[in-house]
């Protein structure tokens, strides 16, 4: 553990230390703060551009009191440290523009607390995402259609929700369609969209929510994630009955999405008739333009500054639908592939081979 002598000599008042922590992490564009309680103090990391960076820890008793303070602010049971808890610190109490989501979990060495800092708060325009031109054009063509199923894939933190919200934002700019979303949770507000959240504890699952929301006369429905057969079948059926449906589905590739959708949905004709576009994306760190990756103060000694998406996509043509129906996937080859996009980004000097290995493996 790294103990910072600065924090020992700094104001020992936990509320002040918590406020400083939140403010500094927000200013550094951290998306998450990780705090791990140990017997000696609290270890501490920030996630910036998708990568965890160690930070100076907080010695006890300050560290303990900071965790207590965070739980108090998030309306959690302060003395409960043997069961997981989840809560939220209101933006006004966090002193930040957005709420902070708080998740605690007991570990064998002490309580782990993860703070998620909601960023931006507003959706990014589709044209500002930095999507490759061919993927952007395919997405714009797909959302211009009155019906169809658009599936975004990629691991957590790959930017697929941001892409979905950007698509909704663009659709909201042209009046005329009723845009509805069900998310878990709503992290970004999109003006002009009726956004709702699942509530699993009360039985409002994605599937239940979709069933009800389809009676709210939507033309466009964003389903945060397809996790089960029921939601997959509802999404496909909605896309076949006059709705444009956007959702995410976990898979490693565009072809993986096709295979998984065929497994989840019992009717292969419905899958083949409804699917319009699959996008598989990752976010890669951009080499710092000030030091060219050699690490400087402008990039907090990481060599990187900001991220950009790399993508592969499959826009389904009518000629391909029989193959999808039959479950033969050989004809479905995105061009360029994710790996080719990554290689091109390295060749253009936008990122480094080490980043490609971190994101795509070898
Ligand atoms: Zn730099």
mmCIF file of C-alpha atoms and ligand atoms in Angstrom:
data_model
loop_
_atom_site.group_PDB
_atom_site.id
_atom_site.type_symbol
_atom_site.label_atom_id
_atom_site.label_comp_id
_atom_site.label_asym_id
_atom_site.label_seq_id
_atom_site.Cartn_x
_atom_site.Cartn_y
_atom_site.Cartn_z
ATOM 1 C CA UNK A 1 0.000 0.000 0.000
ATOM 2 C CA UNK A 2 1.130 3.535 -0.738
ATOM 3 C CA UNK A 3 0.726 5.819 2.243
ATOM 4 C CA UNK A 4 0.847 9.467 1.429
ATOM 5 C CA UNK A 5 2.565 11.608 4.024
ATOM 6 C CA UNK A 6 0.627 14.464 2.477
ATOM 7 C CA UNK A 7 -2.662 12.992 3.567
ATOM 8 C CA UNK A 8 -1.346 12.377 7.108
ATOM 9 C CA UNK A 9 -0.466 16.028 7.481
ATOM 10 C CA UNK A 10 -3.437 17.320 5.533
ATOM 11 C CA UNK A 11 -6.646 18.243 7.298
ATOM 12 C CA UNK A 12 -7.688 14.989 9.017
ATOM 13 C CA UNK A 13 -11.332 15.887 8.793
ATOM 14 C CA UNK A 14 -13.063 13.128 6.807
ATOM 15 C CA UNK A 15 -15.720 15.358 5.166
ATOM 16 C CA UNK A 16 -13.011 17.641 3.826
ATOM 17 C CA UNK A 17 -10.889 14.707 2.632
ATOM 18 C CA UNK A 18 -13.913 13.123 0.888
ATOM 19 C CA UNK A 19 -14.766 16.395 -0.805
ATOM 20 C CA UNK A 20 -11.176 16.833 -1.976
ATOM 21 C CA UNK A 21 -11.095 13.268 -3.278
ATOM 22 C CA UNK A 22 -14.299 13.661 -5.305
ATOM 23 C CA UNK A 23 -13.285 17.036 -6.694
ATOM 24 C CA UNK A 24 -9.770 15.901 -7.661
ATOM 25 C CA UNK A 25 -10.963 12.672 -9.293
ATOM 26 C CA UNK A 26 -13.610 14.546 -11.246
ATOM 27 C CA UNK A 27 -11.072 17.136 -12.393
ATOM 28 C CA UNK A 28 -8.763 14.314 -13.573
ATOM 29 C CA UNK A 29 -11.637 12.892 -15.672
ATOM 30 C CA UNK A 30 -11.764 9.695 -13.608
ATOM 31 C CA UNK A 31 -14.842 7.572 -14.240
ATOM 32 C CA UNK A 32 -14.481 5.510 -11.041
ATOM 33 C CA UNK A 33 -12.765 5.751 -7.680
ATOM 34 C CA UNK A 34 -11.784 2.448 -6.067
ATOM 35 C CA UNK A 35 -11.250 2.364 -2.293
ATOM 36 C CA UNK A 36 -10.105 -0.839 -0.597
ATOM 37 C CA UNK A 37 -10.110 -0.867 3.206
ATOM 38 C CA UNK A 38 -7.282 -2.790 4.865
ATOM 39 C CA UNK A 39 -6.245 -2.989 8.506
ATOM 40 C CA UNK A 40 -3.675 -0.214 7.928
ATOM 41 C CA UNK A 41 -5.664 2.171 5.806
ATOM 42 C CA UNK A 42 -7.491 2.555 2.544
ATOM 43 C CA UNK A 43 -5.837 1.735 -0.788
ATOM 44 C CA UNK A 44 -6.985 3.947 -3.586
ATOM 45 C CA UNK A 45 -7.129 3.868 -7.404
ATOM 46 C CA UNK A 46 -8.756 5.924 -10.135
ATOM 47 C CA UNK A 47 -10.027 4.652 -13.470
ATOM 48 C CA UNK A 48 -9.106 7.122 -16.221
ATOM 49 C CA UNK A 49 -9.770 6.358 -19.905
ATOM 50 C CA UNK A 50 -10.676 2.809 -18.927
ATOM 51 C CA UNK A 51 -7.445 2.010 -17.042
ATOM 52 C CA UNK A 52 -6.940 1.832 -13.265
ATOM 53 C CA UNK A 53 -4.140 3.983 -11.875
ATOM 54 C CA UNK A 54 -2.840 3.644 -8.271
ATOM 55 C CA UNK A 55 -3.139 6.754 -6.107
ATOM 56 C CA UNK A 56 -1.674 7.573 -2.685
ATOM 57 C CA UNK A 57 -3.683 5.722 -0.016
ATOM 58 C CA UNK A 58 -5.351 7.094 3.094
ATOM 59 C CA UNK A 59 -3.980 5.884 6.467
ATOM 60 C CA UNK A 60 -6.336 5.004 9.278
ATOM 61 C CA UNK A 61 -8.152 6.427 11.111
ATOM 62 C CA UNK A 62 -8.750 8.948 8.287
ATOM 63 C CA UNK A 63 -9.349 6.199 5.716
ATOM 64 C CA UNK A 64 -11.969 4.463 7.871
ATOM 65 C CA UNK A 65 -13.713 7.733 8.570
ATOM 66 C CA UNK A 66 -13.769 8.600 4.849
ATOM 67 C CA UNK A 67 -15.487 5.318 4.020
ATOM 68 C CA UNK A 68 -17.971 5.960 6.816
ATOM 69 C CA UNK A 69 -18.591 9.443 5.457
ATOM 70 C CA UNK A 70 -19.163 8.160 1.900
ATOM 71 C CA UNK A 71 -21.638 5.555 3.132
ATOM 72 C CA UNK A 72 -23.432 8.204 5.186
ATOM 73 C CA UNK A 73 -23.694 10.514 2.169
ATOM 74 C CA UNK A 74 -25.013 7.626 0.033
ATOM 75 C CA UNK A 75 -27.670 6.854 2.687
ATOM 76 C CA UNK A 76 -26.162 3.415 3.337
ATOM 77 C CA UNK A 77 -26.042 1.654 6.698
ATOM 78 C CA UNK A 78 -22.744 3.006 8.034
ATOM 79 C CA UNK A 79 -21.993 0.114 10.372
ATOM 80 C CA UNK A 80 -22.934 -2.611 7.903
ATOM 81 C CA UNK A 81 -19.704 -3.854 6.314
ATOM 82 C CA UNK A 82 -20.414 -7.561 5.937
ATOM 83 C CA UNK A 83 -23.031 -7.291 3.165
ATOM 84 C CA UNK A 84 -22.932 -5.449 -0.188
ATOM 85 C CA UNK A 85 -24.797 -2.136 -0.362
ATOM 86 C CA UNK A 86 -25.650 0.259 -3.187
ATOM 87 C CA UNK A 87 -26.585 3.913 -3.064
ATOM 88 C CA UNK A 88 -26.119 7.308 -4.588
ATOM 89 C CA UNK A 89 -24.632 10.572 -3.389
ATOM 90 C CA UNK A 90 -26.661 13.497 -4.681
ATOM 91 C CA UNK A 91 -24.744 15.904 -6.892
ATOM 92 C CA UNK A 92 -25.334 18.761 -4.407
ATOM 93 C CA UNK A 93 -23.801 16.738 -1.568
ATOM 94 C CA UNK A 94 -20.925 15.483 -3.699
ATOM 95 C CA UNK A 95 -20.187 19.028 -4.855
ATOM 96 C CA UNK A 96 -20.112 17.733 -8.437
ATOM 97 C CA UNK A 97 -22.296 18.368 -11.498
ATOM 98 C CA UNK A 98 -23.680 14.799 -11.348
ATOM 99 C CA UNK A 99 -24.684 12.195 -8.763
ATOM 100 C CA UNK A 100 -22.105 9.649 -7.603
ATOM 101 C CA UNK A 101 -23.130 5.985 -7.536
ATOM 102 C CA UNK A 102 -21.724 4.101 -4.551
ATOM 103 C CA UNK A 103 -21.273 0.329 -4.359
ATOM 104 C CA UNK A 104 -19.779 -1.452 -1.336
ATOM 105 C CA UNK A 105 -18.714 -5.078 -1.116
ATOM 106 C CA UNK A 106 -17.107 -7.030 1.737
ATOM 107 C CA UNK A 107 -13.738 -8.594 0.855
ATOM 108 C CA UNK A 108 -11.570 -10.865 2.998
ATOM 109 C CA UNK A 109 -9.272 -7.960 3.806
ATOM 110 C CA UNK A 110 -11.860 -5.218 4.334
ATOM 111 C CA UNK A 111 -14.633 -3.364 2.619
ATOM 112 C CA UNK A 112 -14.290 -2.386 -1.045
ATOM 113 C CA UNK A 113 -16.041 0.800 -2.128
ATOM 114 C CA UNK A 114 -16.401 1.787 -5.777
ATOM 115 C CA UNK A 115 -17.634 5.262 -6.651
ATOM 116 C CA UNK A 116 -18.928 5.806 -10.183
ATOM 117 C CA UNK A 117 -18.732 9.411 -11.284
ATOM 118 C CA UNK A 118 -21.400 10.161 -13.872
ATOM 119 C CA UNK A 119 -19.803 12.295 -16.509
ATOM 120 C CA UNK A 120 -21.017 14.889 -18.897
ATOM 121 C CA UNK A 121 -24.651 14.249 -18.173
ATOM 122 C CA UNK A 122 -25.666 14.950 -21.732
ATOM 123 C CA UNK A 123 -25.549 12.798 -24.823
ATOM 124 C CA UNK A 124 -22.805 13.263 -27.420
ATOM 125 C CA UNK A 125 -23.853 13.988 -31.005
ATOM 126 C CA UNK A 126 -23.504 11.041 -33.377
ATOM 127 C CA UNK A 127 -21.123 13.004 -35.599
ATOM 128 C CA UNK A 128 -18.874 13.784 -32.603
ATOM 129 C CA UNK A 129 -18.309 10.188 -31.459
ATOM 130 C CA UNK A 130 -15.360 9.700 -33.777
ATOM 131 C CA UNK A 131 -16.924 6.613 -35.390
ATOM 132 C CA UNK A 132 -15.283 5.463 -38.635
ATOM 133 C CA UNK A 133 -17.083 7.065 -41.592
ATOM 134 C CA UNK A 134 -18.417 3.753 -42.953
ATOM 135 C CA UNK A 135 -19.869 2.737 -39.553
ATOM 136 C CA UNK A 136 -21.397 6.169 -39.040
ATOM 137 C CA UNK A 137 -23.031 6.021 -42.485
ATOM 138 C CA UNK A 138 -24.387 2.506 -41.812
ATOM 139 C CA UNK A 139 -25.825 3.601 -38.460
ATOM 140 C CA UNK A 140 -27.452 6.705 -39.964
ATOM 141 C CA UNK A 141 -29.005 4.575 -42.720
ATOM 142 C CA UNK A 142 -30.326 2.062 -40.164
ATOM 143 C CA UNK A 143 -31.881 4.639 -37.817
ATOM 144 C CA UNK A 144 -33.536 6.399 -40.750
ATOM 145 C CA UNK A 145 -35.626 3.242 -41.347
ATOM 146 C CA UNK A 146 -39.031 2.959 -39.654
ATOM 147 C CA UNK A 147 -38.324 -0.572 -38.392
ATOM 148 C CA UNK A 148 -35.469 -2.938 -37.751
ATOM 149 C CA UNK A 149 -33.218 -4.189 -34.973
ATOM 150 C CA UNK A 150 -29.847 -2.501 -34.411
ATOM 151 C CA UNK A 151 -27.512 -4.319 -32.037
ATOM 152 C CA UNK A 152 -24.410 -2.820 -30.473
ATOM 153 C CA UNK A 153 -21.828 -5.082 -28.886
ATOM 154 C CA UNK A 154 -18.558 -4.837 -27.000
ATOM 155 C CA UNK A 155 -17.465 -5.365 -23.394
ATOM 156 C CA UNK A 156 -18.481 -3.046 -20.544
ATOM 157 C CA UNK A 157 -16.953 0.378 -21.070
ATOM 158 C CA UNK A 158 -16.593 0.001 -24.850
ATOM 159 C CA UNK A 159 -18.804 3.004 -25.545
ATOM 160 C CA UNK A 160 -21.801 1.113 -26.920
ATOM 161 C CA UNK A 161 -24.294 2.915 -24.649
ATOM 162 C CA UNK A 162 -22.824 6.249 -25.722
ATOM 163 C CA UNK A 163 -23.369 5.234 -29.358
ATOM 164 C CA UNK A 164 -26.966 4.226 -28.594
ATOM 165 C CA UNK A 165 -27.679 7.532 -26.872
ATOM 166 C CA UNK A 166 -26.082 9.475 -29.721
ATOM 167 C CA UNK A 167 -28.403 7.696 -32.168
ATOM 168 C CA UNK A 168 -31.430 8.606 -30.018
ATOM 169 C CA UNK A 169 -30.243 12.210 -29.784
ATOM 170 C CA UNK A 170 -30.067 12.430 -33.575
ATOM 171 C CA UNK A 171 -33.551 10.922 -33.900
ATOM 172 C CA UNK A 172 -34.901 13.312 -31.244
ATOM 173 C CA UNK A 173 -33.703 16.262 -33.329
ATOM 174 C CA UNK A 174 -36.184 15.291 -36.055
ATOM 175 C CA UNK A 175 -39.588 15.477 -34.470
ATOM 176 C CA UNK A 176 -42.315 12.970 -35.259
ATOM 177 C CA UNK A 177 -41.244 9.733 -33.642
ATOM 178 C CA UNK A 178 -41.974 8.764 -30.033
ATOM 179 C CA UNK A 179 -38.631 7.711 -28.550
ATOM 180 C CA UNK A 180 -38.647 5.473 -25.487
ATOM 181 C CA UNK A 181 -35.803 3.866 -23.558
ATOM 182 C CA UNK A 182 -35.476 1.378 -20.725
ATOM 183 C CA UNK A 183 -32.030 1.401 -19.127
ATOM 184 C CA UNK A 184 -30.167 0.044 -16.115
ATOM 185 C CA UNK A 185 -29.686 2.735 -14.919
ATOM 186 C CA UNK A 186 -30.210 5.972 -16.870
ATOM 187 C CA UNK A 187 -26.762 7.583 -16.754
ATOM 188 C CA UNK A 188 -27.146 10.130 -19.539
ATOM 189 C CA UNK A 189 -30.223 12.248 -20.161
ATOM 190 C CA UNK A 190 -31.281 12.534 -23.802
ATOM 191 C CA UNK A 191 -33.683 15.435 -24.407
ATOM 192 C CA UNK A 192 -36.787 14.366 -26.287
ATOM 193 C CA UNK A 193 -36.625 10.732 -25.144
ATOM 194 C CA UNK A 194 -38.959 9.132 -22.586
ATOM 195 C CA UNK A 195 -36.265 7.432 -20.499
ATOM 196 C CA UNK A 196 -37.104 4.797 -17.916
ATOM 197 C CA UNK A 197 -35.154 2.470 -15.637
ATOM 198 C CA UNK A 198 -35.541 -1.200 -14.822
ATOM 199 C CA UNK A 199 -36.234 -2.041 -11.204
ATOM 200 C CA UNK A 200 -35.409 -5.709 -10.741
ATOM 201 C CA UNK A 201 -36.226 -5.599 -7.013
ATOM 202 C CA UNK A 202 -39.812 -4.671 -7.902
ATOM 203 C CA UNK A 203 -40.028 -7.107 -10.795
ATOM 204 C CA UNK A 204 -39.588 -4.484 -13.503
ATOM 205 C CA UNK A 205 -37.073 -6.412 -15.600
ATOM 206 C CA UNK A 206 -36.041 -5.442 -19.140
ATOM 207 C CA UNK A 207 -38.599 -7.914 -20.500
ATOM 208 C CA UNK A 208 -41.452 -6.635 -18.331
ATOM 209 C CA UNK A 209 -40.567 -3.039 -19.034
ATOM 210 C CA UNK A 210 -40.474 -3.637 -22.805
ATOM 211 C CA UNK A 211 -43.856 -5.379 -22.705
ATOM 212 C CA UNK A 212 -45.427 -2.372 -20.955
ATOM 213 C CA UNK A 213 -43.561 0.264 -22.944
ATOM 214 C CA UNK A 214 -44.766 -1.219 -26.244
ATOM 215 C CA UNK A 215 -48.246 -0.090 -25.125
ATOM 216 C CA UNK A 216 -46.932 3.466 -24.746
ATOM 217 C CA UNK A 217 -47.054 3.891 -28.538
ATOM 218 C CA UNK A 218 -43.303 4.109 -29.206
ATOM 219 C CA UNK A 219 -41.802 4.262 -32.687
ATOM 220 C CA UNK A 220 -38.245 3.904 -31.437
ATOM 221 C CA UNK A 221 -37.305 1.761 -28.452
ATOM 222 C CA UNK A 222 -33.876 1.590 -26.852
ATOM 223 C CA UNK A 223 -33.477 -1.492 -24.671
ATOM 224 C CA UNK A 224 -30.377 -1.077 -22.479
ATOM 225 C CA UNK A 225 -29.334 -4.692 -22.780
ATOM 226 C CA UNK A 226 -30.633 -7.994 -24.100
ATOM 227 C CA UNK A 227 -29.660 -10.479 -21.398
ATOM 228 C CA UNK A 228 -32.177 -13.279 -21.810
ATOM 229 C CA UNK A 229 -34.392 -15.107 -24.284
ATOM 230 C CA UNK A 230 -37.520 -13.267 -23.218
ATOM 231 C CA UNK A 231 -36.057 -9.825 -23.919
ATOM 232 C CA UNK A 232 -34.452 -11.050 -27.164
ATOM 233 C CA UNK A 233 -37.771 -12.394 -28.438
ATOM 234 C CA UNK A 234 -39.573 -9.175 -27.483
ATOM 235 C CA UNK A 235 -36.934 -7.042 -29.202
ATOM 236 C CA UNK A 236 -37.176 -9.052 -32.416
ATOM 237 C CA UNK A 237 -40.962 -9.019 -32.377
ATOM 238 C CA UNK A 238 -41.073 -5.263 -31.733
ATOM 239 C CA UNK A 239 -38.702 -4.714 -34.669
ATOM 240 C CA UNK A 240 -41.018 -6.777 -36.892
ATOM 241 C CA UNK A 241 -44.127 -4.900 -35.826
ATOM 242 C CA UNK A 242 -43.318 -1.368 -36.847
ATOM 243 C CA UNK A 243 -40.686 -0.315 -34.324
ATOM 244 C CA UNK A 244 -37.074 0.680 -34.648
ATOM 245 C CA UNK A 245 -35.273 -1.127 -31.822
ATOM 246 C CA UNK A 246 -31.756 -0.402 -30.565
ATOM 247 C CA UNK A 247 -30.108 -2.586 -27.974
ATOM 248 C CA UNK A 248 -26.838 -4.104 -26.802
ATOM 249 C CA UNK A 249 -25.927 -7.770 -26.674
ATOM 250 C CA UNK A 250 -22.764 -9.253 -25.223
ATOM 251 C CA UNK A 251 -20.596 -11.006 -27.802
ATOM 252 C CA UNK A 252 -16.988 -10.802 -28.916
ATOM 253 C CA UNK A 253 -17.675 -10.048 -32.567
ATOM 254 C CA UNK A 254 -20.384 -9.130 -35.058
ATOM 255 C CA UNK A 255 -20.643 -12.778 -36.017
ATOM 256 C CA UNK A 256 -20.916 -13.665 -32.306
ATOM 257 C CA UNK A 257 -23.970 -11.390 -32.103
ATOM 258 C CA UNK A 258 -25.630 -13.251 -34.981
ATOM 259 C CA UNK A 259 -24.903 -16.618 -33.376
ATOM 260 C CA UNK A 260 -26.110 -15.530 -29.946
ATOM 261 C CA UNK A 261 -29.281 -13.927 -31.314
ATOM 262 C CA UNK A 262 -30.088 -17.116 -33.220
ATOM 263 C CA UNK A 263 -29.685 -19.070 -29.958
ATOM 264 C CA UNK A 264 -31.797 -16.650 -27.909
ATOM 265 C CA UNK A 265 -34.670 -16.290 -30.361
ATOM 266 C CA UNK A 266 -36.706 -19.359 -31.173
ATOM 267 C CA UNK A 267 -37.905 -18.151 -34.576
ATOM 268 C CA UNK A 268 -35.037 -17.964 -37.135
ATOM 269 C CA UNK A 269 -37.345 -16.289 -39.684
ATOM 270 C CA UNK A 270 -38.000 -13.459 -37.231
ATOM 271 C CA UNK A 271 -34.275 -12.980 -36.560
ATOM 272 C CA UNK A 272 -33.453 -12.915 -40.262
ATOM 273 C CA UNK A 273 -36.283 -10.531 -41.086
ATOM 274 C CA UNK A 274 -35.700 -8.060 -38.239
ATOM 275 C CA UNK A 275 -31.955 -7.567 -37.864
ATOM 276 C CA UNK A 276 -30.677 -4.530 -39.734
ATOM 277 C CA UNK A 277 -27.254 -3.635 -38.310
ATOM 278 C CA UNK A 278 -24.654 -4.976 -35.881
ATOM 279 C CA UNK A 279 -21.821 -2.775 -34.604
ATOM 280 C CA UNK A 280 -18.955 -4.164 -32.523
ATOM 281 C CA UNK A 281 -16.868 -1.464 -30.905
ATOM 282 C CA UNK A 282 -14.008 -0.820 -28.492
ATOM 283 C CA UNK A 283 -12.563 2.361 -27.047
ATOM 284 C CA UNK A 284 -8.816 2.780 -27.439
ATOM 285 C CA UNK A 285 -6.661 5.324 -25.675
ATOM 286 C CA UNK A 286 -5.281 8.047 -27.904
ATOM 287 C CA UNK A 287 -1.562 8.789 -27.723
ATOM 288 C CA UNK A 288 -0.899 12.082 -25.923
ATOM 289 C CA UNK A 289 -0.230 14.674 -28.596
ATOM 290 C CA UNK A 290 2.145 16.605 -26.326
ATOM 291 C CA UNK A 291 4.631 13.801 -25.620
ATOM 292 C CA UNK A 292 3.805 11.242 -28.320
ATOM 293 C CA UNK A 293 3.348 8.514 -25.706
ATOM 294 C CA UNK A 294 6.539 9.315 -23.763
ATOM 295 C CA UNK A 295 4.548 10.407 -20.672
ATOM 296 C CA UNK A 296 4.306 14.021 -19.593
ATOM 297 C CA UNK A 297 2.411 16.136 -17.109
ATOM 298 C CA UNK A 298 -0.267 16.947 -19.669
ATOM 299 C CA UNK A 299 -1.285 13.241 -19.771
ATOM 300 C CA UNK A 300 -0.723 12.583 -16.024
ATOM 301 C CA UNK A 301 2.352 10.464 -16.951
ATOM 302 C CA UNK A 302 0.232 7.871 -18.773
ATOM 303 C CA UNK A 303 1.312 8.634 -22.355
ATOM 304 C CA UNK A 304 -2.357 8.731 -23.388
ATOM 305 C CA UNK A 305 -5.055 11.373 -23.486
ATOM 306 C CA UNK A 306 -8.693 10.632 -24.282
ATOM 307 C CA UNK A 307 -10.145 7.710 -26.240
ATOM 308 C CA UNK A 308 -11.579 6.999 -29.666
ATOM 309 C CA UNK A 309 -13.759 4.151 -30.964
ATOM 310 C CA UNK A 310 -12.633 1.421 -33.306
ATOM 311 C CA UNK A 311 -15.458 -0.517 -34.946
ATOM 312 C CA UNK A 312 -16.494 -3.319 -37.184
ATOM 313 C CA UNK A 313 -20.042 -3.533 -38.465
ATOM 314 C CA UNK A 314 -22.393 -5.703 -40.478
ATOM 315 C CA UNK A 315 -25.245 -4.008 -42.326
ATOM 316 C CA UNK A 316 -27.540 -6.860 -43.302
ATOM 317 C CA UNK A 317 -28.548 -7.032 -46.937
ATOM 318 C CA UNK A 318 -31.627 -8.874 -48.168
ATOM 319 C CA UNK A 319 -29.311 -11.281 -49.986
ATOM 320 C CA UNK A 320 -27.807 -12.309 -46.622
ATOM 321 C CA UNK A 321 -31.089 -12.986 -44.834
ATOM 322 C CA UNK A 322 -31.513 -16.587 -46.026
ATOM 323 C CA UNK A 323 -28.053 -17.443 -44.644
ATOM 324 C CA UNK A 324 -28.909 -15.873 -41.288
ATOM 325 C CA UNK A 325 -32.165 -17.810 -41.240
ATOM 326 C CA UNK A 326 -30.292 -21.029 -41.998
ATOM 327 C CA UNK A 327 -27.682 -20.292 -39.367
ATOM 328 C CA UNK A 328 -24.732 -20.322 -41.778
ATOM 329 C CA UNK A 329 -22.523 -17.432 -40.823
ATOM 330 C CA UNK A 330 -19.562 -17.714 -43.211
ATOM 331 C CA UNK A 331 -20.885 -14.959 -45.462
ATOM 332 C CA UNK A 332 -20.873 -12.463 -42.590
ATOM 333 C CA UNK A 333 -17.442 -10.851 -42.617
ATOM 334 C CA UNK A 334 -17.156 -7.250 -41.495
ATOM 335 C CA UNK A 335 -14.729 -5.143 -43.507
ATOM 336 C CA UNK A 336 -12.617 -3.766 -42.035
ATOM 337 C CA UNK A 337 -12.486 -6.020 -38.975
ATOM 338 C CA UNK A 338 -11.831 -4.698 -35.489
ATOM 339 C CA UNK A 339 -8.224 -5.904 -35.704
ATOM 340 C CA UNK A 340 -7.751 -4.176 -39.069
ATOM 341 C CA UNK A 341 -9.185 -0.940 -37.660
ATOM 342 C CA UNK A 342 -6.799 -1.162 -34.705
ATOM 343 C CA UNK A 343 -3.806 -1.805 -36.955
ATOM 344 C CA UNK A 344 -4.757 1.187 -39.096
ATOM 345 C CA UNK A 345 -4.960 3.391 -35.975
ATOM 346 C CA UNK A 346 -1.445 2.306 -34.947
ATOM 347 C CA UNK A 347 -0.155 2.973 -38.471
ATOM 348 C CA UNK A 348 -1.711 6.443 -38.324
ATOM 349 C CA UNK A 349 0.099 7.090 -35.014
ATOM 350 C CA UNK A 350 -3.144 7.598 -33.091
ATOM 351 C CA UNK A 351 -2.486 4.755 -30.652
ATOM 352 C CA UNK A 352 0.234 2.239 -29.735
ATOM 353 C CA UNK A 353 0.624 -1.526 -30.269
ATOM 354 C CA UNK A 354 0.558 -1.984 -26.470
ATOM 355 C CA UNK A 355 -2.922 -0.444 -26.392
ATOM 356 C CA UNK A 356 -4.107 -2.765 -29.173
ATOM 357 C CA UNK A 357 -2.861 -5.748 -27.137
ATOM 358 C CA UNK A 358 -4.581 -4.396 -23.996
ATOM 359 C CA UNK A 359 -7.903 -4.026 -25.822
ATOM 360 C CA UNK A 360 -7.921 -6.917 -28.291
ATOM 361 C CA UNK A 361 -5.434 -9.364 -26.763
ATOM 362 C CA UNK A 362 -2.791 -10.888 -28.997
HETATM 363 ZN ZN1 LIG B 1 1.850 13.279 -22.551
#
